């Protein structure tokens, strides 16, 4: 039985192809030995690319979760590796719109029984502005945004601060939730663990300004 492991030159080429794709080789692991077919694992997502004898198996594929391509020599496998990296980037960078919609409903459901659509007090407006500025700093320090997306984010946040001085607290809640989830739906920021933290701070803020007594914690 032939050894399924890759030649050292082939292993080196795998790293070069990953670099060419614009991705960081440190995000990947080459797994081989112990009778396994060699594979390149994307560590954080669990997606992988498996080298068979004359075939490859990869996840994600072009149009499905898994894909198999047969009758390939090494040149064909390396070309498929390049294609797989494009599929991988597509799937790990795209926002989870379903999760964003679910989080929107969760935030919209926050409304204590005693909440009424009264204007915010001066102290509440200060608290809202402080929290929105914390959110601004968090977004800009967490995500590498180009100038145009960054400008859109800043306009949304500035509008939320201004709206808190003009509309009632329940109306503002709806504007706030729509703007926050809109950052994901418009693909300005991803729906990743960082966005989960924003949802958490949003929930604290809403409970506070809609009738709660505990001020929201600062983002870290």
CSV table of C-alpha atoms in Angstrom, one decimal:
chain,number,residue,atom,x,y,z
A,1,UNK,CA,0.0,0.0,0.0
A,2,UNK,CA,1.4,3.4,-1.0
A,3,UNK,CA,2.1,6.0,1.7
A,4,UNK,CA,-0.8,8.6,1.6
A,5,UNK,CA,1.3,11.3,3.2
A,6,UNK,CA,2.5,14.4,1.3
A,7,UNK,CA,6.0,15.0,0.1
A,8,UNK,CA,7.8,17.8,1.9
A,9,UNK,CA,7.7,19.9,-1.3
A,10,UNK,CA,4.0,19.4,-1.5
A,11,UNK,CA,3.6,20.4,2.2
A,12,UNK,CA,5.6,23.6,1.5
A,13,UNK,CA,3.4,24.3,-1.5
A,14,UNK,CA,0.3,24.1,0.6
A,15,UNK,CA,1.6,26.9,2.9
A,16,UNK,CA,2.5,29.0,-0.1
A,17,UNK,CA,-1.0,28.5,-1.6
A,18,UNK,CA,-2.6,29.6,1.7
A,19,UNK,CA,-0.4,32.7,1.8
A,20,UNK,CA,-1.3,33.5,-1.8
A,21,UNK,CA,-5.0,33.3,-0.8
A,22,UNK,CA,-4.5,36.1,1.7
A,23,UNK,CA,-5.1,33.9,4.6
A,24,UNK,CA,-2.8,33.3,7.6
A,25,UNK,CA,-1.1,29.8,7.6
A,26,UNK,CA,-1.2,29.9,11.4
A,27,UNK,CA,-5.0,29.5,11.1
A,28,UNK,CA,-4.5,26.1,9.6
A,29,UNK,CA,-3.1,22.7,10.7
A,30,UNK,CA,-1.7,19.9,8.5
A,31,UNK,CA,-2.8,16.6,9.9
A,32,UNK,CA,-1.4,13.3,8.6
A,33,UNK,CA,-0.1,10.0,9.9
A,34,UNK,CA,-1.7,7.2,11.9
A,35,UNK,CA,-3.4,5.8,8.9
A,36,UNK,CA,-5.3,9.0,8.1
A,37,UNK,CA,-5.5,10.7,4.8
A,38,UNK,CA,-3.6,13.9,5.0
A,39,UNK,CA,-5.8,17.0,5.4
A,40,UNK,CA,-5.5,20.7,5.9
A,41,UNK,CA,-7.8,21.8,8.8
A,42,UNK,CA,-9.0,25.3,9.3
A,43,UNK,CA,-8.8,25.4,13.1
A,44,UNK,CA,-11.4,27.8,14.2
A,45,UNK,CA,-14.2,26.7,11.8
A,46,UNK,CA,-13.5,23.0,11.6
A,47,UNK,CA,-13.7,23.0,7.8
A,48,UNK,CA,-11.1,20.9,6.0
A,49,UNK,CA,-9.5,19.8,2.8
A,50,UNK,CA,-8.5,16.1,2.5
A,51,UNK,CA,-6.0,14.7,0.0
A,52,UNK,CA,-7.0,11.3,-1.3
A,53,UNK,CA,-4.9,9.0,-3.6
A,54,UNK,CA,-6.3,10.6,-6.8
A,55,UNK,CA,-9.0,12.7,-5.3
A,56,UNK,CA,-9.9,15.4,-2.8
A,57,UNK,CA,-12.6,15.8,-0.3
A,58,UNK,CA,-13.4,19.3,1.0
A,59,UNK,CA,-15.8,21.2,3.2
A,60,UNK,CA,-17.2,23.6,2.4
A,61,UNK,CA,-17.6,22.9,-1.3
A,62,UNK,CA,-18.6,25.2,-4.2
A,63,UNK,CA,-22.4,24.7,-3.7
A,64,UNK,CA,-22.7,22.2,-0.9
A,65,UNK,CA,-21.3,21.4,2.6
A,66,UNK,CA,-19.0,18.7,1.2
A,67,UNK,CA,-17.5,18.1,-2.2
A,68,UNK,CA,-15.5,15.3,-3.8
A,69,UNK,CA,-13.4,15.6,-7.0
A,70,UNK,CA,-11.7,12.5,-8.5
A,71,UNK,CA,-9.1,11.7,-11.1
A,72,UNK,CA,-6.7,14.4,-10.0
A,73,UNK,CA,-2.9,14.5,-10.1
A,74,UNK,CA,-1.0,16.8,-7.7
A,75,UNK,CA,-1.5,19.8,-10.0
A,76,UNK,CA,-5.2,19.2,-10.0
A,77,UNK,CA,-5.2,18.8,-6.2
A,78,UNK,CA,-3.3,22.1,-5.7
A,79,UNK,CA,-5.8,23.9,-8.0
A,80,UNK,CA,-8.7,22.5,-6.0
A,81,UNK,CA,-6.9,23.7,-2.8
A,82,UNK,CA,-6.9,27.2,-4.2
A,83,UNK,CA,-10.6,26.9,-5.0
A,84,UNK,CA,-11.4,25.5,-1.6
A,85,UNK,CA,-9.7,28.5,0.1
A,86,UNK,CA,-12.1,30.8,-1.8
A,87,UNK,CA,-15.1,28.7,-0.6
A,88,UNK,CA,-13.7,28.8,2.9
A,89,UNK,CA,-13.3,32.6,3.0
A,90,UNK,CA,-16.8,33.0,1.6
A,91,UNK,CA,-18.3,30.9,4.4
A,92,UNK,CA,-16.3,32.2,7.4
A,93,UNK,CA,-16.6,35.8,6.4
A,94,UNK,CA,-20.4,35.9,5.6
A,95,UNK,CA,-22.6,37.1,8.4
A,96,UNK,CA,-25.2,34.8,9.9
A,97,UNK,CA,-28.4,36.7,9.0
A,98,UNK,CA,-30.7,34.2,10.6
A,99,UNK,CA,-28.8,34.6,13.9
A,100,UNK,CA,-29.0,38.4,13.5
A,101,UNK,CA,-32.8,38.2,13.0
A,102,UNK,CA,-33.1,36.0,16.1
A,103,UNK,CA,-31.1,38.5,18.1
A,104,UNK,CA,-33.3,41.3,16.8
A,105,UNK,CA,-36.4,39.6,18.2
A,106,UNK,CA,-34.6,38.9,21.5
A,107,UNK,CA,-33.8,42.6,21.9
A,108,UNK,CA,-37.2,43.8,20.8
A,109,UNK,CA,-38.8,41.6,23.4
A,110,UNK,CA,-37.0,43.5,26.2
A,111,UNK,CA,-39.7,45.8,27.5
A,112,UNK,CA,-40.5,45.9,31.3
A,113,UNK,CA,-44.2,46.0,32.1
A,114,UNK,CA,-43.8,49.5,33.6
A,115,UNK,CA,-42.1,50.9,30.5
A,116,UNK,CA,-43.9,53.8,28.8
A,117,UNK,CA,-42.9,55.9,25.8
A,118,UNK,CA,-41.7,58.9,27.9
A,119,UNK,CA,-38.7,61.1,26.9
A,120,UNK,CA,-35.4,60.1,28.4
A,121,UNK,CA,-34.2,62.1,31.3
A,122,UNK,CA,-31.0,64.2,31.0
A,123,UNK,CA,-29.1,61.5,33.1
A,124,UNK,CA,-30.4,58.8,30.8
A,125,UNK,CA,-29.3,60.7,27.7
A,126,UNK,CA,-25.8,60.9,29.2
A,127,UNK,CA,-25.8,57.2,29.9
A,128,UNK,CA,-27.0,56.4,26.4
A,129,UNK,CA,-24.3,58.6,24.8
A,130,UNK,CA,-21.6,57.0,27.0
A,131,UNK,CA,-22.7,53.5,26.1
A,132,UNK,CA,-23.0,54.4,22.4
A,133,UNK,CA,-19.4,55.8,22.5
A,134,UNK,CA,-18.3,52.6,24.1
A,135,UNK,CA,-19.9,50.6,21.3
A,136,UNK,CA,-18.2,52.9,18.8
A,137,UNK,CA,-14.7,52.3,20.3
A,138,UNK,CA,-15.4,48.6,20.5
A,139,UNK,CA,-16.4,48.3,16.9
A,140,UNK,CA,-13.5,50.3,15.5
A,141,UNK,CA,-11.0,48.4,17.7
A,142,UNK,CA,-12.4,45.0,17.0
A,143,UNK,CA,-13.0,45.2,13.2
A,144,UNK,CA,-10.8,46.5,10.5
A,145,UNK,CA,-13.3,48.6,8.6
A,146,UNK,CA,-12.6,50.4,5.4
A,147,UNK,CA,-13.4,54.1,5.3
A,148,UNK,CA,-16.8,53.8,3.8
A,149,UNK,CA,-18.2,51.1,6.1
A,150,UNK,CA,-16.7,53.0,9.1
A,151,UNK,CA,-18.4,56.2,8.0
A,152,UNK,CA,-21.8,54.3,7.8
A,153,UNK,CA,-21.3,52.9,11.3
A,154,UNK,CA,-20.4,56.3,12.7
A,155,UNK,CA,-23.5,57.8,11.1
A,156,UNK,CA,-25.7,55.2,12.6
A,157,UNK,CA,-24.3,55.7,16.1
A,158,UNK,CA,-24.4,59.5,15.9
A,159,UNK,CA,-28.1,59.2,14.8
A,160,UNK,CA,-28.8,57.0,17.9
A,161,UNK,CA,-27.3,59.6,20.2
A,162,UNK,CA,-29.3,62.4,18.6
A,163,UNK,CA,-32.5,60.4,18.5
A,164,UNK,CA,-32.3,59.8,22.3
A,165,UNK,CA,-32.9,63.5,22.8
A,166,UNK,CA,-36.0,63.7,20.5
A,167,UNK,CA,-38.1,60.5,20.7
A,168,UNK,CA,-39.7,58.4,23.5
A,169,UNK,CA,-37.8,55.5,25.0
A,170,UNK,CA,-39.9,52.8,23.4
A,171,UNK,CA,-39.6,54.4,20.0
A,172,UNK,CA,-35.9,54.8,20.6
A,173,UNK,CA,-35.6,51.1,21.5
A,174,UNK,CA,-37.0,50.1,18.1
A,175,UNK,CA,-34.6,52.5,16.3
A,176,UNK,CA,-31.7,51.2,18.4
A,177,UNK,CA,-32.3,47.5,17.8
A,178,UNK,CA,-32.9,48.1,14.0
A,179,UNK,CA,-29.6,50.0,13.7
A,180,UNK,CA,-27.6,47.5,15.7
A,181,UNK,CA,-28.9,44.5,13.8
A,182,UNK,CA,-28.6,46.5,10.6
A,183,UNK,CA,-24.8,46.5,11.0
A,184,UNK,CA,-24.9,42.8,10.4
A,185,UNK,CA,-27.7,42.7,7.8
A,186,UNK,CA,-25.8,45.3,5.8
A,187,UNK,CA,-22.6,43.3,6.2
A,188,UNK,CA,-20.8,46.2,7.9
A,189,UNK,CA,-19.7,43.9,10.8
A,190,UNK,CA,-19.9,40.0,11.1
A,191,UNK,CA,-22.3,38.2,13.4
A,192,UNK,CA,-19.4,36.7,15.4
A,193,UNK,CA,-18.5,36.5,19.1
A,194,UNK,CA,-17.8,40.2,19.0
A,195,UNK,CA,-21.3,40.9,17.9
A,196,UNK,CA,-22.6,38.6,20.6
A,197,UNK,CA,-20.9,40.9,23.1
A,198,UNK,CA,-22.6,44.0,21.5
A,199,UNK,CA,-25.9,42.2,21.9
A,200,UNK,CA,-25.2,41.7,25.5
A,201,UNK,CA,-24.4,45.4,26.2
A,202,UNK,CA,-27.4,46.4,24.1
A,203,UNK,CA,-29.6,44.2,26.4
A,204,UNK,CA,-28.2,45.8,29.5
A,205,UNK,CA,-28.7,49.3,28.1
A,206,UNK,CA,-32.3,48.6,27.1
A,207,UNK,CA,-33.3,47.2,30.4
A,208,UNK,CA,-31.8,50.3,32.1
A,209,UNK,CA,-33.4,52.9,30.0
A,210,UNK,CA,-36.8,51.1,29.7
A,211,UNK,CA,-37.3,51.0,33.4
A,212,UNK,CA,-34.5,49.0,35.0
A,213,UNK,CA,-32.3,50.1,37.7
A,214,UNK,CA,-28.9,48.6,36.8
A,215,UNK,CA,-26.8,50.7,34.5
A,216,UNK,CA,-25.1,48.8,31.6
A,217,UNK,CA,-21.5,47.6,32.1
A,218,UNK,CA,-18.7,49.1,30.0
A,219,UNK,CA,-17.4,47.1,27.0
A,220,UNK,CA,-13.9,45.7,27.4
